[in-house]
Short mmCIF file of C-alpha atoms in Angstrom, two decimals:
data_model
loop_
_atom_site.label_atom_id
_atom_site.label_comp_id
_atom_site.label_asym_id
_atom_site.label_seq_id
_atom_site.Cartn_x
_atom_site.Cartn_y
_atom_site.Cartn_z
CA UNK A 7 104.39 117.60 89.40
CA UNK A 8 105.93 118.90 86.24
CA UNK A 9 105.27 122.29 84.54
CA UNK A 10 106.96 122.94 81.02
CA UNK A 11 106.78 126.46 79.94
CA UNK A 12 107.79 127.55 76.53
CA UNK A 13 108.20 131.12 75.66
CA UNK A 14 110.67 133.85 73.96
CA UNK A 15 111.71 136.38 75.34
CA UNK A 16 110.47 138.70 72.11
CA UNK A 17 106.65 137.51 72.92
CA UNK A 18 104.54 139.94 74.82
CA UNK A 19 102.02 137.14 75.82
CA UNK A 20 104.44 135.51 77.14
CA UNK A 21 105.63 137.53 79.40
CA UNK A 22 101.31 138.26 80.35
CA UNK A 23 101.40 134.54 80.40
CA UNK A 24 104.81 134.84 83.11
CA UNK A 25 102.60 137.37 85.71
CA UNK A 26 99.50 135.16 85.06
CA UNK A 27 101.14 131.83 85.98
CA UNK A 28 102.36 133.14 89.26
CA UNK A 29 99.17 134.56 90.06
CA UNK A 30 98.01 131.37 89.90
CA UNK A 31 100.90 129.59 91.96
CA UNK A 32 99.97 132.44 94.48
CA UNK A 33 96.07 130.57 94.78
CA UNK A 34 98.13 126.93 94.57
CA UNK A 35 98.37 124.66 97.59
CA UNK A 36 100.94 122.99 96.40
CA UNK A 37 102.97 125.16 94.26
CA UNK A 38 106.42 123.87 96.68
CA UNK A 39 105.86 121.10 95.33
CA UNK A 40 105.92 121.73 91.66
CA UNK A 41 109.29 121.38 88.86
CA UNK A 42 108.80 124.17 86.92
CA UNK A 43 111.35 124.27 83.55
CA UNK A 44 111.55 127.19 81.29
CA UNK A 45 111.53 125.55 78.00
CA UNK A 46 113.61 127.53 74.80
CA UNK A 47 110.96 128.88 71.46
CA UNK A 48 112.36 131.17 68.81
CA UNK A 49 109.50 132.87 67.17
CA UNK A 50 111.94 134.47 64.79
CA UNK A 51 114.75 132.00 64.18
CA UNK A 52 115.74 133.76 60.93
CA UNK A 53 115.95 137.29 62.38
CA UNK A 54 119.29 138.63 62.64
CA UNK A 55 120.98 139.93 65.88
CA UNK A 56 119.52 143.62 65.53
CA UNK A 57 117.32 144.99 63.54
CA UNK A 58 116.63 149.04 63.26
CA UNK A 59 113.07 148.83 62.08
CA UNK A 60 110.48 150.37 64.84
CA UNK A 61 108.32 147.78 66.57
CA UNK A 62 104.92 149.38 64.59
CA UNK A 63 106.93 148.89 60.95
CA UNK A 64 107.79 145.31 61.47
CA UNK A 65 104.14 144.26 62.96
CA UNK A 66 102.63 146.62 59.72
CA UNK A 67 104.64 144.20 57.83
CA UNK A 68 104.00 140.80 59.35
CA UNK A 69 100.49 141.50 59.48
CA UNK A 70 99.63 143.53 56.60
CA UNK A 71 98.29 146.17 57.91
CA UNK A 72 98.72 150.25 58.25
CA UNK A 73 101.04 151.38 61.12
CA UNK A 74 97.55 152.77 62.57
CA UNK A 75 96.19 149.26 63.27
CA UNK A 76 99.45 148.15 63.86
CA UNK A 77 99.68 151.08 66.56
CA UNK A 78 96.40 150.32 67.90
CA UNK A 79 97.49 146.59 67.96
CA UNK A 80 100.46 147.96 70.50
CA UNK A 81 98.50 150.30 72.62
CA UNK A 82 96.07 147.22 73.26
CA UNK A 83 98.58 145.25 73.96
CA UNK A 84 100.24 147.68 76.37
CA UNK A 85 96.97 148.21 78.27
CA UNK A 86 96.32 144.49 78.52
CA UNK A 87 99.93 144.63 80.14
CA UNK A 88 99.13 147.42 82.57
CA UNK A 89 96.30 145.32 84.22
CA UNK A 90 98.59 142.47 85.12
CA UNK A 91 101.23 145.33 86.48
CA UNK A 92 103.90 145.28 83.28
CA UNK A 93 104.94 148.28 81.47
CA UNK A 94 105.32 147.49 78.00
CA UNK A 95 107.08 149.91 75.57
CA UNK A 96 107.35 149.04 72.32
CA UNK A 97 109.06 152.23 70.84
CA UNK A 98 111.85 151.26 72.49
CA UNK A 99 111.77 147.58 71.32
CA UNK A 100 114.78 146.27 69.58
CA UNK A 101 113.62 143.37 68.04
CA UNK A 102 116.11 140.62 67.23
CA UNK A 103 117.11 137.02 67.72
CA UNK A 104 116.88 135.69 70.56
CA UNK A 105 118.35 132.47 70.25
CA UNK A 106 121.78 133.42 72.50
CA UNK A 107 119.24 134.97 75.11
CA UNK A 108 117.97 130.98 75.36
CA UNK A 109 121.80 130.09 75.76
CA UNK A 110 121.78 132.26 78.66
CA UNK A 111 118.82 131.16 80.39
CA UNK A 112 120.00 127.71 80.28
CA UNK A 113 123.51 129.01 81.64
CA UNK A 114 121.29 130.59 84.47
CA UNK A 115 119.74 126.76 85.36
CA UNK A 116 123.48 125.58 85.98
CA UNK A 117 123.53 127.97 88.82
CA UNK A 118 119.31 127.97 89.83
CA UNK A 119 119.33 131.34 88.78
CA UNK A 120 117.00 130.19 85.72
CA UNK A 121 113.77 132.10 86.65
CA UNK A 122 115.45 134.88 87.43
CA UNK A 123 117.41 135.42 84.12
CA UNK A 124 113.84 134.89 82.59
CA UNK A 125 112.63 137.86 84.33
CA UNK A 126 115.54 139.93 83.99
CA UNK A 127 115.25 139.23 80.41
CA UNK A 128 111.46 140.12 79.59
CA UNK A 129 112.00 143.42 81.91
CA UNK A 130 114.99 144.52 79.75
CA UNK A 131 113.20 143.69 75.77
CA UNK A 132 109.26 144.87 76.94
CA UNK A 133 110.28 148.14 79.62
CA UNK A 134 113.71 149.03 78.89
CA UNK A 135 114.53 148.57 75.45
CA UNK A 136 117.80 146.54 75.53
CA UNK A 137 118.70 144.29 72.69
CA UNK A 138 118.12 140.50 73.24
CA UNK A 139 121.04 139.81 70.37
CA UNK A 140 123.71 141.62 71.34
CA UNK A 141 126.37 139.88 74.31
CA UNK A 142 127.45 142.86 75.83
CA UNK A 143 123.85 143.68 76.68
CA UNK A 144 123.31 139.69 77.39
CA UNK A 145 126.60 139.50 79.88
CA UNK A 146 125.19 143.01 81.54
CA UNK A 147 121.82 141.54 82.09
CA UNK A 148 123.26 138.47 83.42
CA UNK A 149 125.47 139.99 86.10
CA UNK A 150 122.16 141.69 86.99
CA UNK A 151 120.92 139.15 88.55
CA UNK A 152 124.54 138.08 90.03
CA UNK A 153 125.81 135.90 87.52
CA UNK A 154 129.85 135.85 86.55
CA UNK A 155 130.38 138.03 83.58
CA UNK A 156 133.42 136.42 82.58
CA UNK A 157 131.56 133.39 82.86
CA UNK A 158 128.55 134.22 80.63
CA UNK A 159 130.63 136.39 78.03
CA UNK A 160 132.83 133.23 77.66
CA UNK A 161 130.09 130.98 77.20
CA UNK A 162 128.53 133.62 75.05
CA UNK A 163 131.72 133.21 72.91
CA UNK A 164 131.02 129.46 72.38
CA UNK A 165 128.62 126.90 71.44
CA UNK A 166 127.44 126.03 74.62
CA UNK A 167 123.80 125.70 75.26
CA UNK A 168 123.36 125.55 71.53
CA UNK A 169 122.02 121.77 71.81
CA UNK A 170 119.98 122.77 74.92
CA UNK A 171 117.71 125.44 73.15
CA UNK A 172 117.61 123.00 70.11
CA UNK A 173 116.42 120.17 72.33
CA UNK A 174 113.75 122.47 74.04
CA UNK A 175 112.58 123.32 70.09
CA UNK A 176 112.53 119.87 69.40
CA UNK A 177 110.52 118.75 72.24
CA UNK A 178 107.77 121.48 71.57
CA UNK A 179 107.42 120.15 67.98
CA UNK A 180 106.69 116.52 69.57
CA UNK A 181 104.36 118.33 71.73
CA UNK A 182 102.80 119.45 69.11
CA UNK A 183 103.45 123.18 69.86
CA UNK A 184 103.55 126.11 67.57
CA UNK A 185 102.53 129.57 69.56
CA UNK A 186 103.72 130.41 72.75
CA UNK A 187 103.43 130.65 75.57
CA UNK A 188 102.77 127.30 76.48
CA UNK A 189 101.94 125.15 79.83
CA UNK A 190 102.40 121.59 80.01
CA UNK A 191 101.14 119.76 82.67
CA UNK A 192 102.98 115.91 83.76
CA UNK A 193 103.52 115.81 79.51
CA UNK A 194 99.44 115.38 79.81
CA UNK A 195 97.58 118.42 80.03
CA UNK A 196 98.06 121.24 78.12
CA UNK A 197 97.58 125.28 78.39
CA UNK A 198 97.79 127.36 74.94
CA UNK A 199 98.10 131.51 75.59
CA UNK A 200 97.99 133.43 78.50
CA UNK A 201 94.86 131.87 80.14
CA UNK A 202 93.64 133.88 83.25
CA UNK A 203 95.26 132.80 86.62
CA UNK A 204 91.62 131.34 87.43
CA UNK A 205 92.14 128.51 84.45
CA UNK A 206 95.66 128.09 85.20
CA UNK A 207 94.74 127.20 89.03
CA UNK A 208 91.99 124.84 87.50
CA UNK A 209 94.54 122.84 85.45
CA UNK A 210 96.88 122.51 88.18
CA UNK A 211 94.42 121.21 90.51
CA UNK A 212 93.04 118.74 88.20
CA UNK A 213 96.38 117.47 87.33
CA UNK A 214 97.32 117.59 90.95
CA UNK A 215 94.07 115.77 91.97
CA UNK A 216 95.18 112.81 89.08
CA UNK A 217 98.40 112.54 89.79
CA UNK A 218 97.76 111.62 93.31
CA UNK A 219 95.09 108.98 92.44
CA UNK A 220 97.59 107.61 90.27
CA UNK A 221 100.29 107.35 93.30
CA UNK A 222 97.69 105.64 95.68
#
């Protein structure tokens, strides 16, 4: 059975969504037998590599609100974090594209190392404040988790990927997608947000319980 996540990196739900989803695979039966693909989503495509603004100016400005709500917005968001064990710390966010953090994630998959970049990745942007745009941080990040450096800051360097993250974009706008995170099930069912690990576990086991009727 097929599971299609898209996220970005730069979305704390997301990330929730991550810790959720394995808390459900945890209550699974059958979660050895599941293909689980990371799909690319820039929620910023425009954004430039870096950008200097704190965290509590830029969601002031998105939202149009004060830096108080915007603050209070943060400190919810941190707590709702906390519960599902993540530390999130936004003043030492560097937001930024994160379109050449995809590239690397899809490098990762070449070498099954895919859903280990992810969490490398969400760890370094939510709890230790690296910068998702820049490739010396990127190639750092990757060797983290064992990958060539040489290999990464060459890719990096190049194109490659490029049509990969596009193609992962594309795909979520047939689906129909346009927040993140999103779950979908054998391209049939479909989970929005970071649902609690209880509705995740009900989705799988529905789909599982179809899919098998359909194969006898």
């Amino acid at each position: 059975m097929k599971i299609e996540i898209w996220s970005d990196i730069a979305c704390p739900w997301c990330y929730i969504g991550k810790r959720r989803f394995e808390q459900a695979l945890n209550q699974f039966p059958h979660r050895d037998a599941l293909d689980i693909v990371w799909r690319s989503f820039e929620l910023n495509p425009t954004a430039p590599a870096r950008l200097t603004i704190p965290t509590v100016e830029l969601l002031a400005t998105k939202y149009r609100m004060s830096a108080e709500k915007a603050q209070t917005m943060m400190d919810h968001m941190a707590a709702t974090g906390a519960i599902d064990g993540l530390e999130f710390r936004f003043d030492r966010s560097i937001s930024g594209n994160t379109f050449d953090a995809h590239r690397v994630i899809h490098f990762a998959a070449t070498v099954g190392q895919r859903a280990a970049m992810v969490e490398r990745l969400f760890a370094a942007y939510f709890t230790e404040g690296e910068a998702m745009g820049d490739h010396h941080t990127l190639v750092r990040l990757a060797s983290d988790i064992g990958l060539d450096a040489m290999a990464v800051r060459d890719m990096l360097s190049s194109t490659a990927h490029a049509t990969d993250v596009r193609n992962d974009e594309a795909r979520a706008q047939q689906f129909g997608v346009t927040g993140v995170p999103f779950f979908a099930i054998n391209e049939r069912y479909g989970i929005s947000g970071a649902q609690p690990a209880a509705a995740i576990v009900e989705a799988l086991t529905k789909a599982w319980k179809e899919s098998a009727s359909v194969s006898n």
